[in-house]
Every structure is written in structure tokens, then in C-alpha cells.
mmCIF file of C-alpha atoms and ligand atoms in Angstrom:
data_model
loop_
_atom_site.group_PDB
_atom_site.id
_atom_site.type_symbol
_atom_site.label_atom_id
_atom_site.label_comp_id
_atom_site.label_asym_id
_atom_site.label_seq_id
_atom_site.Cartn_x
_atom_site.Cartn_y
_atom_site.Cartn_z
ATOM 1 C CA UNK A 62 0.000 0.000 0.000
ATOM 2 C CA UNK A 63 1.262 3.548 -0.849
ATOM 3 C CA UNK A 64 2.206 5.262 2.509
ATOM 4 C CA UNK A 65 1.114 8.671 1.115
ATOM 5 C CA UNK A 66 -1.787 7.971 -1.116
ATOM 6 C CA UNK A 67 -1.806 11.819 -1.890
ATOM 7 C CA UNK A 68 1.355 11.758 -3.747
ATOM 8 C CA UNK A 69 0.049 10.914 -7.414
ATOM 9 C CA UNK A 70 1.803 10.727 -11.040
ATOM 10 C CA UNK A 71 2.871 14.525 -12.506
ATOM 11 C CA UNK A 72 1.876 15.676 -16.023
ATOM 12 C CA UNK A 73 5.285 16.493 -17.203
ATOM 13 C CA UNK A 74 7.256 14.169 -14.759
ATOM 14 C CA UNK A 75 10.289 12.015 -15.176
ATOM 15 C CA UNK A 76 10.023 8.668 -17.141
ATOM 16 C CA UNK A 77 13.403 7.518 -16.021
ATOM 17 C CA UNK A 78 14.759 8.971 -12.522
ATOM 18 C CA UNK A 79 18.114 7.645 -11.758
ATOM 19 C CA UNK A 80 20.084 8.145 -7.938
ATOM 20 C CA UNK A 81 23.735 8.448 -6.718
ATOM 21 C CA UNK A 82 22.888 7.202 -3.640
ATOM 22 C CA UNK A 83 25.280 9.179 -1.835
ATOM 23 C CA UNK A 84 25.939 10.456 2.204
ATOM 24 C CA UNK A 85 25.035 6.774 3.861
ATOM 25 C CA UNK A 86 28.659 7.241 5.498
ATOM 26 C CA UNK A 87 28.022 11.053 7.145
ATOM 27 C CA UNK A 88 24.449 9.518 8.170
ATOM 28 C CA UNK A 89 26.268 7.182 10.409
ATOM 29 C CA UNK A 90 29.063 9.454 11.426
ATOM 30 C CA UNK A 91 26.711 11.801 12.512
ATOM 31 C CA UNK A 92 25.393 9.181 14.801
ATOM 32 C CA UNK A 93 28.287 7.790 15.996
ATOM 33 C CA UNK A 94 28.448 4.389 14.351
ATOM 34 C CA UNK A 95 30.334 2.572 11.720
ATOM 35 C CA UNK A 96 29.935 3.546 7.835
ATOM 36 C CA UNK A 97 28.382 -0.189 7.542
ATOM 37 C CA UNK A 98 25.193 1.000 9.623
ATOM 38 C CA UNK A 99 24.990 4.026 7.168
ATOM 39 C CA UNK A 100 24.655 1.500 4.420
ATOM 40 C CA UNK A 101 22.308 -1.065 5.842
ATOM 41 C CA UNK A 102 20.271 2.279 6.620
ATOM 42 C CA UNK A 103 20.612 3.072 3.339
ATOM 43 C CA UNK A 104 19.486 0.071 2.077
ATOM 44 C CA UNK A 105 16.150 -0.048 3.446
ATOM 45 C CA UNK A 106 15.429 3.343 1.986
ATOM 46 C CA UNK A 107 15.141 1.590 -1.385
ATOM 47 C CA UNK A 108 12.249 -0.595 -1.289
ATOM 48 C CA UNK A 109 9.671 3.102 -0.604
ATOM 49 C CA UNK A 110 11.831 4.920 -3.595
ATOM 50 C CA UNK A 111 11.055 1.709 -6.328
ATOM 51 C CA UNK A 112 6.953 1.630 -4.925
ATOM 52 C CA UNK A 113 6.873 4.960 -5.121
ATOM 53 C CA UNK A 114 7.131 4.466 -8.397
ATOM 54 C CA UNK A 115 4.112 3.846 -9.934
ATOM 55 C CA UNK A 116 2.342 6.347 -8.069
ATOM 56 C CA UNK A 117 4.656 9.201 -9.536
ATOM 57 C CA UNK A 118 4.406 7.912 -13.605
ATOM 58 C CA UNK A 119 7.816 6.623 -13.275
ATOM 59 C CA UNK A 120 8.749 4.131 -15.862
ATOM 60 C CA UNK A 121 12.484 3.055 -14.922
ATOM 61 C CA UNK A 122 13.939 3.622 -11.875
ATOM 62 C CA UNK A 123 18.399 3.377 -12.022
ATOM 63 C CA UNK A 124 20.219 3.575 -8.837
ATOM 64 C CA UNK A 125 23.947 3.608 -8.288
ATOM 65 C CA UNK A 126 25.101 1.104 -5.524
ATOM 66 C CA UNK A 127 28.605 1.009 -6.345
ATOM 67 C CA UNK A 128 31.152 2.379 -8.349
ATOM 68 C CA UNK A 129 34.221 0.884 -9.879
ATOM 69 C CA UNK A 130 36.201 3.443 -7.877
ATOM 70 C CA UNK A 131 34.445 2.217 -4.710
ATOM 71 C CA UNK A 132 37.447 -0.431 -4.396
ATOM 72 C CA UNK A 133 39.535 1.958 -2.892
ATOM 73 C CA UNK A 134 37.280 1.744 0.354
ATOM 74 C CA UNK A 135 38.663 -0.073 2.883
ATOM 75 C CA UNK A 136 38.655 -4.321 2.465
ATOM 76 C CA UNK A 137 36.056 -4.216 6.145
ATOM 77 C CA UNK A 138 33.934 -1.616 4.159
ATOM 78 C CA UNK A 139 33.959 -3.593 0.498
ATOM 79 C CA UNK A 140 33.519 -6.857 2.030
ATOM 80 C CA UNK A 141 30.418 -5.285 4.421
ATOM 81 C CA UNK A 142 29.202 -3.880 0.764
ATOM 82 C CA UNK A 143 28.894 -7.379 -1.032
ATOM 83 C CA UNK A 144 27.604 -9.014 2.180
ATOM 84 C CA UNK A 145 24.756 -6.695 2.106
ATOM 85 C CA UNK A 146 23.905 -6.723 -1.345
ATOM 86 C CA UNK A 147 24.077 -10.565 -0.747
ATOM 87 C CA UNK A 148 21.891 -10.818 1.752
ATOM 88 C CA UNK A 149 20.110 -7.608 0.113
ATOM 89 C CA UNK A 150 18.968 -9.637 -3.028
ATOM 90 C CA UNK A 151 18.035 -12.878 -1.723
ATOM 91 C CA UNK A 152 15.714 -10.990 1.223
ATOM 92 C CA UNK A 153 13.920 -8.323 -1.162
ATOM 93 C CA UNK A 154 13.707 -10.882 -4.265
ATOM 94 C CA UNK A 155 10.224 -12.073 -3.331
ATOM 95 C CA UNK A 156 8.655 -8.290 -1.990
ATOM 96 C CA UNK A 157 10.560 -7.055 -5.202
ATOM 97 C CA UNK A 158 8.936 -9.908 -7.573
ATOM 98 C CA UNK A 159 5.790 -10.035 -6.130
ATOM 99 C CA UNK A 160 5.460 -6.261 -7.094
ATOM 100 C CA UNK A 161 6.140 -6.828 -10.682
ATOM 101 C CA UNK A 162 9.148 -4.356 -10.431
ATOM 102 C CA UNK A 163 11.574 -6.104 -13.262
ATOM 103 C CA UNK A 164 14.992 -6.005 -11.917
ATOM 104 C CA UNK A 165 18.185 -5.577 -14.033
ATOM 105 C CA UNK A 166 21.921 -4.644 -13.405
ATOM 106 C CA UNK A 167 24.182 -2.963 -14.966
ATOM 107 C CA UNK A 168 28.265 -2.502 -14.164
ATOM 108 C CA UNK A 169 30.992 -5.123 -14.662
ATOM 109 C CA UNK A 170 30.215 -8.380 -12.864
ATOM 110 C CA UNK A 171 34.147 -9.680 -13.688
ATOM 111 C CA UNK A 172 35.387 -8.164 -10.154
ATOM 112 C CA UNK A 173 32.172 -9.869 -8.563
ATOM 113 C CA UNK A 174 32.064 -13.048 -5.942
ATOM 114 C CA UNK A 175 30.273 -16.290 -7.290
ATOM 115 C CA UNK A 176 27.696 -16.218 -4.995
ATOM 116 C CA UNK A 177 26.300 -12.434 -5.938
ATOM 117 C CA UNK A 178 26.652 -13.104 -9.452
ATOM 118 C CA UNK A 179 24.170 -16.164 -9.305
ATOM 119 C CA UNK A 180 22.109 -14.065 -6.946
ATOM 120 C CA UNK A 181 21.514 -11.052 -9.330
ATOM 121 C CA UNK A 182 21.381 -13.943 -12.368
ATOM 122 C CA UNK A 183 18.503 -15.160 -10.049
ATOM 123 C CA UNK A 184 16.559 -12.186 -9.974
ATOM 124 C CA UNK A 185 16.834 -10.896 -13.099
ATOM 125 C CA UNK A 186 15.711 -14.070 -14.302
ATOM 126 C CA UNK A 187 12.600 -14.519 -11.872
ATOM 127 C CA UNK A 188 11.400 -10.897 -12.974
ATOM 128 C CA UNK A 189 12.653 -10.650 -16.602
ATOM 129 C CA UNK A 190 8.276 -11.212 -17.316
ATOM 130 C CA UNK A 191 7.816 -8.257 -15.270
ATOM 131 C CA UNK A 192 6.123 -5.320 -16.350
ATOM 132 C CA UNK A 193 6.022 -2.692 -14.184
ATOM 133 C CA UNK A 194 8.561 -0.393 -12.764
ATOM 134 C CA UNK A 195 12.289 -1.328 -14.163
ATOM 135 C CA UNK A 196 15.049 -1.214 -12.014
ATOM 136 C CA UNK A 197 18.492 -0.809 -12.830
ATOM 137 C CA UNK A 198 21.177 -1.622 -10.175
ATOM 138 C CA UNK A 199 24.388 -0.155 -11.100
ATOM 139 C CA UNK A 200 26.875 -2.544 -9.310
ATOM 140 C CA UNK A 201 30.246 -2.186 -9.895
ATOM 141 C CA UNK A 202 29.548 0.416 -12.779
ATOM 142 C CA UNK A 203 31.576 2.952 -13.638
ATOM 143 C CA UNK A 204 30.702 5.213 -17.154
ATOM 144 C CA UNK A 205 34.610 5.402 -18.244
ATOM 145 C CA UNK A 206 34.417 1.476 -17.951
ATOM 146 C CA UNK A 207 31.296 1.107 -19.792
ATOM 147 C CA UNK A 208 32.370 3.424 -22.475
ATOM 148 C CA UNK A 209 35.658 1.042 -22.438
ATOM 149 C CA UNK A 210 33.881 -2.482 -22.526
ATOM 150 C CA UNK A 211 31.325 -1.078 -24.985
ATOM 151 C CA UNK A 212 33.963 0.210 -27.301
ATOM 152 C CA UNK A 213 35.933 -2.928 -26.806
ATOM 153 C CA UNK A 214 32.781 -5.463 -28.310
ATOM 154 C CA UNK A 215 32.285 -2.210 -31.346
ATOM 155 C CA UNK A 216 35.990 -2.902 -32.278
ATOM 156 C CA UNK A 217 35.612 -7.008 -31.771
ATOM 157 C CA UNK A 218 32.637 -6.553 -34.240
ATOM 158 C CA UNK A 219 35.180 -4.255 -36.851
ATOM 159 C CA UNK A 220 37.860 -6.648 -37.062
ATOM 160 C CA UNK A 221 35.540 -9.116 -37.734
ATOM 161 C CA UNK A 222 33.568 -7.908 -40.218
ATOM 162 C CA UNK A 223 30.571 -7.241 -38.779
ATOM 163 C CA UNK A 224 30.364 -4.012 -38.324
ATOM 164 C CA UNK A 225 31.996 -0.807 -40.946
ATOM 165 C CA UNK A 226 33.377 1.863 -39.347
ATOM 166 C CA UNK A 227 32.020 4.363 -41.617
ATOM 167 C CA UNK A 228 28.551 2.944 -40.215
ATOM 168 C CA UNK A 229 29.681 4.007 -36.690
ATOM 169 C CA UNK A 230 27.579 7.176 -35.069
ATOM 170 C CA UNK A 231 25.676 7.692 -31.544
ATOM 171 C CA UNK A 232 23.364 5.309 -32.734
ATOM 172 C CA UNK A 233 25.740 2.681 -32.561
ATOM 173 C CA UNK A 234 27.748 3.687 -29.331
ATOM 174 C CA UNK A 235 24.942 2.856 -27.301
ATOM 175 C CA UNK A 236 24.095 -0.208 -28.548
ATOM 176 C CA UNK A 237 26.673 -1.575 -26.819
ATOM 177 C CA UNK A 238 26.306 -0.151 -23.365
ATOM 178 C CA UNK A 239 24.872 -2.097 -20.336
ATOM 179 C CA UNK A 240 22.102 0.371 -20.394
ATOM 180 C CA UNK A 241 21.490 -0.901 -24.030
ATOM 181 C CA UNK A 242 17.397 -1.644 -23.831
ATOM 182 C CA UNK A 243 16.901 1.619 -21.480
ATOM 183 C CA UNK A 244 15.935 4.532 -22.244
ATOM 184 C CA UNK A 245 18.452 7.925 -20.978
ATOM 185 C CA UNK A 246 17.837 9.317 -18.146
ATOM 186 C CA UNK A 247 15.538 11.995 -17.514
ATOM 187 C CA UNK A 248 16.427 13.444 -14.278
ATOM 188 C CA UNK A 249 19.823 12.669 -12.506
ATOM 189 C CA UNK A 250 19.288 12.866 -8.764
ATOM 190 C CA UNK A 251 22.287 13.226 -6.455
ATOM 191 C CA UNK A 252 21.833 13.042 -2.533
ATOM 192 C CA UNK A 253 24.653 14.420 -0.080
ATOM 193 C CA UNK A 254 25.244 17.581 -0.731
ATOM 194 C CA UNK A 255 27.526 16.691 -4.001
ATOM 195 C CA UNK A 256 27.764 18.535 -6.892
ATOM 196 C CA UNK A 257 29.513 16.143 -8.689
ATOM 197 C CA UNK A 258 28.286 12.351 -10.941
ATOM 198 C CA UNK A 259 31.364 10.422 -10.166
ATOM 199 C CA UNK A 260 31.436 8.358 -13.105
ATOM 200 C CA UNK A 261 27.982 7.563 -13.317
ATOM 201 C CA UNK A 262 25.802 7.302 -16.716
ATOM 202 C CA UNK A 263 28.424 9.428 -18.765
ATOM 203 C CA UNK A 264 26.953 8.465 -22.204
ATOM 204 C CA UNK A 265 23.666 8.272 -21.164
ATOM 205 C CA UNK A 266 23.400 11.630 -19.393
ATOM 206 C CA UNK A 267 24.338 14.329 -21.670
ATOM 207 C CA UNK A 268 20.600 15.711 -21.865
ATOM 208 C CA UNK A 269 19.797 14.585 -18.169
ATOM 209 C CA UNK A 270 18.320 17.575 -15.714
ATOM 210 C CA UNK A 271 20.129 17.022 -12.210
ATOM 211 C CA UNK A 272 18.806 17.436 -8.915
ATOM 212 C CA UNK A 273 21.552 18.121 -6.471
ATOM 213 C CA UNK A 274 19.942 17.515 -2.870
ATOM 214 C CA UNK A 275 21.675 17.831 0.441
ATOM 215 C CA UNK A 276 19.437 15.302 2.095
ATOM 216 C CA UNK A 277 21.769 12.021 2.788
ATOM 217 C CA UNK A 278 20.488 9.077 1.109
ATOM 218 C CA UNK A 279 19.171 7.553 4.386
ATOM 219 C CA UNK A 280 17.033 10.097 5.108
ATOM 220 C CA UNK A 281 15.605 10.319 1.415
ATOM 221 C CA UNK A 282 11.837 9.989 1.280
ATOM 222 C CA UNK A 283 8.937 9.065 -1.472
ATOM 223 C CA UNK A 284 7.858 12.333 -1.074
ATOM 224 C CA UNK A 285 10.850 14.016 -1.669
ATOM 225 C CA UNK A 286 11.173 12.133 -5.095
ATOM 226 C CA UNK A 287 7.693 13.329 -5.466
ATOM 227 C CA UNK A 288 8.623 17.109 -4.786
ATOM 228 C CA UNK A 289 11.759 16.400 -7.333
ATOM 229 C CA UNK A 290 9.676 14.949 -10.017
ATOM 230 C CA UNK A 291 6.955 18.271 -9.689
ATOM 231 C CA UNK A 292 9.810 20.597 -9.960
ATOM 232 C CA UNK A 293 11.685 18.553 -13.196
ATOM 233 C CA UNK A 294 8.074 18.867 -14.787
ATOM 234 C CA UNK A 295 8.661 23.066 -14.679
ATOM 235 C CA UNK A 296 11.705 22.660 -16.007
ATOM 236 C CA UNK A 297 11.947 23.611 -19.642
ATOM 237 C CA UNK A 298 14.446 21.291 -21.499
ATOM 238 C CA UNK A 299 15.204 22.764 -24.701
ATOM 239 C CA UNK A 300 18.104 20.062 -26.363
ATOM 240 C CA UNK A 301 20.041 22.645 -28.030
ATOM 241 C CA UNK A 302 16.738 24.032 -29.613
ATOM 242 C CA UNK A 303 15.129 27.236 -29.663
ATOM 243 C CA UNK A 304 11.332 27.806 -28.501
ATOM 244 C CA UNK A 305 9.034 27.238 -31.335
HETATM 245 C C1 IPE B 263 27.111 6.030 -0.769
HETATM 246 O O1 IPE B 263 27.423 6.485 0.507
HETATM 247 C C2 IPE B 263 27.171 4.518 -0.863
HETATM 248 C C3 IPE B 263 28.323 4.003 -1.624
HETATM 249 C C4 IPE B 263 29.174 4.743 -2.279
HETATM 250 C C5 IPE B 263 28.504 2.566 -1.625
HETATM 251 P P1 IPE B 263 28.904 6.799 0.937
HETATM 252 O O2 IPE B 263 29.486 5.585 1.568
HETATM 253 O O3 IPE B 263 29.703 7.354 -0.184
HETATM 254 O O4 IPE B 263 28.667 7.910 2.043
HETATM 255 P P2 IPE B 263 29.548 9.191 2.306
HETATM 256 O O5 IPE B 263 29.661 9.925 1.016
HETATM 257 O O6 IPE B 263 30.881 8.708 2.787
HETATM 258 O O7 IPE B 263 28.806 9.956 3.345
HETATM 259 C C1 IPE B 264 29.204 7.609 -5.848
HETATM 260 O O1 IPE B 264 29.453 7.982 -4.525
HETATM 261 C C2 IPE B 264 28.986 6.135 -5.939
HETATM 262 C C3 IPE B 264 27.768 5.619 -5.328
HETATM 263 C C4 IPE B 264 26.825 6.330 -4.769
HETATM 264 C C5 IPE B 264 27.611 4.197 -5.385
HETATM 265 P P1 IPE B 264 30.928 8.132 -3.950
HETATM 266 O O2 IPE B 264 30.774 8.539 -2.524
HETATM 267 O O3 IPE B 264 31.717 6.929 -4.228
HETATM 268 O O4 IPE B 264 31.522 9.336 -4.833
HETATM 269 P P2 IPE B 264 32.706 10.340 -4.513
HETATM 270 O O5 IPE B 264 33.877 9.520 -4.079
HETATM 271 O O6 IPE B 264 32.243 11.234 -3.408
HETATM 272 O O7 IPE B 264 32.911 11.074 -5.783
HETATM 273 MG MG1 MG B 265 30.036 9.219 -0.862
#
């Protein structure tokens, strides 16, 4: 059931909304306890943002979980990371399925344990049928390494013949992207106070509208999304174009 039943879809609003889900380390500073309880916290925040959803008209939902620079953390912090999204996947896979949310991720799965690639096979597999809300888990993404692993395949596909590269344009690019069957991004929400997209959706967001918000991710609400979604609806997005 929608906690705020008064929060309803906006004419002009976003059709894909995707989050750098950033500040879940201040959020537990700021109360004292370990980075890992700032993540766990953050965690839970999810599941409101995706069944909000519906409610607010959005289509796909893409949320950054972690990056390929999020290595450099320390090995307690990484290992805490993959433990959660273990444990993460296999809890919310049936709450997440049953709400015919299809789930998909993106990122390079090479650096990933065993155990969370089956998981995320898993659940991509049990809602691939699913029709409503589509969310995109960026795990291990980074945009530089997309670009990279994309433009590796385009050249694979060159030498052998499949592919000309007179016929290569931004049609093509993209193609080969994770992100391939998604549509770009509409509006690019950061949390934490961060004026920067460290490395996310670097293709895909050259038309985006951002939201920079100083609310940490742990705190973020459905109706704050909601508030976000009304404003990018005033927003007048002109893609190099002049008013008619
Ligand atoms: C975002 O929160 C989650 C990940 C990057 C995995 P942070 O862990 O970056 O939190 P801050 O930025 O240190 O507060
Ligand atoms: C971006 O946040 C990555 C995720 C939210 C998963 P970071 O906290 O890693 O970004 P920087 O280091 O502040 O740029
Ligand atoms: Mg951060």
C-alpha cells in the first residue's frame, strides 16, 4: 500500500529517474556508528523509492550502488558492501517480484564473488516477465568502464567484419552499453550535498536535468522524489533548440 496515497503521477514528470545514492557514510558518522550501519540504513530506503514508483508515472527507476572506484574503500567496508547486497537480493527478491518491479543490473560483474553473481542472475531471471517499474542496479559500474567495454565489443565486431566503421555514429555507441534496452535518463538525482556524478551514466546523461539535494540518502523519502519529479516537470528542457 502507498504510505502517502496523496502523492500521485505529474503531467510532465520524469520517465526515467536515476540516484547516486550518496551520504550513507556522514548519516552514520553523525550518529556515531560505523559507515556499515549508514549502508544497511541506506538500504532499506530503497524498497519506498522503487513503490513509489508507480504512483509518480515513473517508468524506470536506475540507482547507483557502487562504483568501480568504490574499491579503494577499505577491504572491512567492500567486504560489508557485497555481504549486504548478498543478503540484500536474496531478502527483497520475493517483496521485489511479487510487485512486478523487473529487476536488471548494470556494471561489470568480472570483479564480482560467485555467490552475488548467481544471486543477481537469479533475480533478473525470476522478474525478466515483469512489467512494471524497471530497475536498474548499477553494481560495480563505472561510465569510463562502460564506455571502455562497450567500445571494446564495437571494435571485436570491426575486425571481424561485422560491423563498418564508416557505419559508426551515436546510434551505434549505445548499442553496446549495459544500459542498451533503457531509455536515458531523464532526471539525474544526487543526494549528499555533491555537486559532482562520479562516473555515473556518462553516455547516457548528456541531456539529463540534475537534482543536487543535500538530504543524505538515508534520510531520502517518497515524497521528496515526489517534490523532485513536480519541480523537473517546470523545467523547460530545450536540447540545443530554440522555442518554437
Ligand atoms: C554512498 O554512501 C554509498 C556508496 C558509495 C557505496 P557513501 O558511503 O559514499 O557515504 P559518504 O559519502 O561517505 O557519506
Ligand atoms: C558515488 O558515490 C557512488 C555511489 C553512490 C555508489 P561516492 O561517494 O563513491 O563518490 P565520490 O567519491 O564522493 O565522488
Ligand atoms: Mg560518498
Amino acid at each position: 500500500m502507498p504510505k502517502d496515497p496523496d502523492i500521485a503521477a505529474h503531467p510532465h514528470g520524469p520517465g526515467h529517474v536515476a540516484i547516486i545514492m550518496d551520504g550513507n557514510g556522514r548519516w552514520a558518522q553523525a550518529r556515531g556508528r560505523p559507515r556499515l550501519f549508514g549502508h544497511h540504513a541506506g538500504a532499506r530506503r530503497v524498497r519506498e523509492v522503487v513503490e513509489a514508483c508507480p504512483r509518480l508515472g515513473i517508468k524506470y527507476l536506475t540507482i547507483f550502488a557502487f562504483s568501480t572506484e568504490n574499491w579503494k574503500r577499505t577491504q572491512v567496508e567492500v567486504a560489508g558492501l557485497m555481504s549486504l547486497f548478498r543478503r540484500y537480493i536474496a531478502k527483497e527478491m520475493q517483496a521485489i517480484a511479487a510487485n512486478n518491479v523487473r529487476v536488471r543490473f548494470i556494471g561489470d560483474r568480472v570483479r564480482l564473488d560467485k555467490k552475488l553473481i548467481a544471486l543477481m542472475d537469479q533475480l533478473e531471471q525470476e522478474t525478466g516477465g515483469n512489467t512494471g517499474t524497471q530497475l536498474t542496479i548499477a553494481l560495480n559500474y563505472g561510465g569510463r568502464d562502460e564506455v571502455a567495454r562497450a567500445t571494446k565489443r564495437l571494435a571485436q565486431d570491426v575486425a571481424d567484419g561485422r560491423l563498418r566503421p564508416e557505419d559508426v555514429d551515436e546510434e551505434t555507441l549505445p548499442k553496446y552499453l549495459d544500459t542498451h534496452v533503457l531509455p536515458d535518463p531523464d532526471l539525474v538525482i544526487r543526494t549528499s550535498g555533491e555537486a559532482r556524478i562520479s562516473n555515473f551514466l556518462l553516455w547516457q546523461s548528456a541531456y539529463a536535468e540534475y537534482e543536487f539535494i543535500d538530504t543524505l540518502w538515508p534520510d531520502f523519502t517518497a515524497d521528496e522524489l515526489s517534490r523532485l519529479c513536480q519541480s523537473y516537470g517546470a523545467r523547460d528542457r530545450r536540447f540545443g533548440s530554440v522555442k518554437a
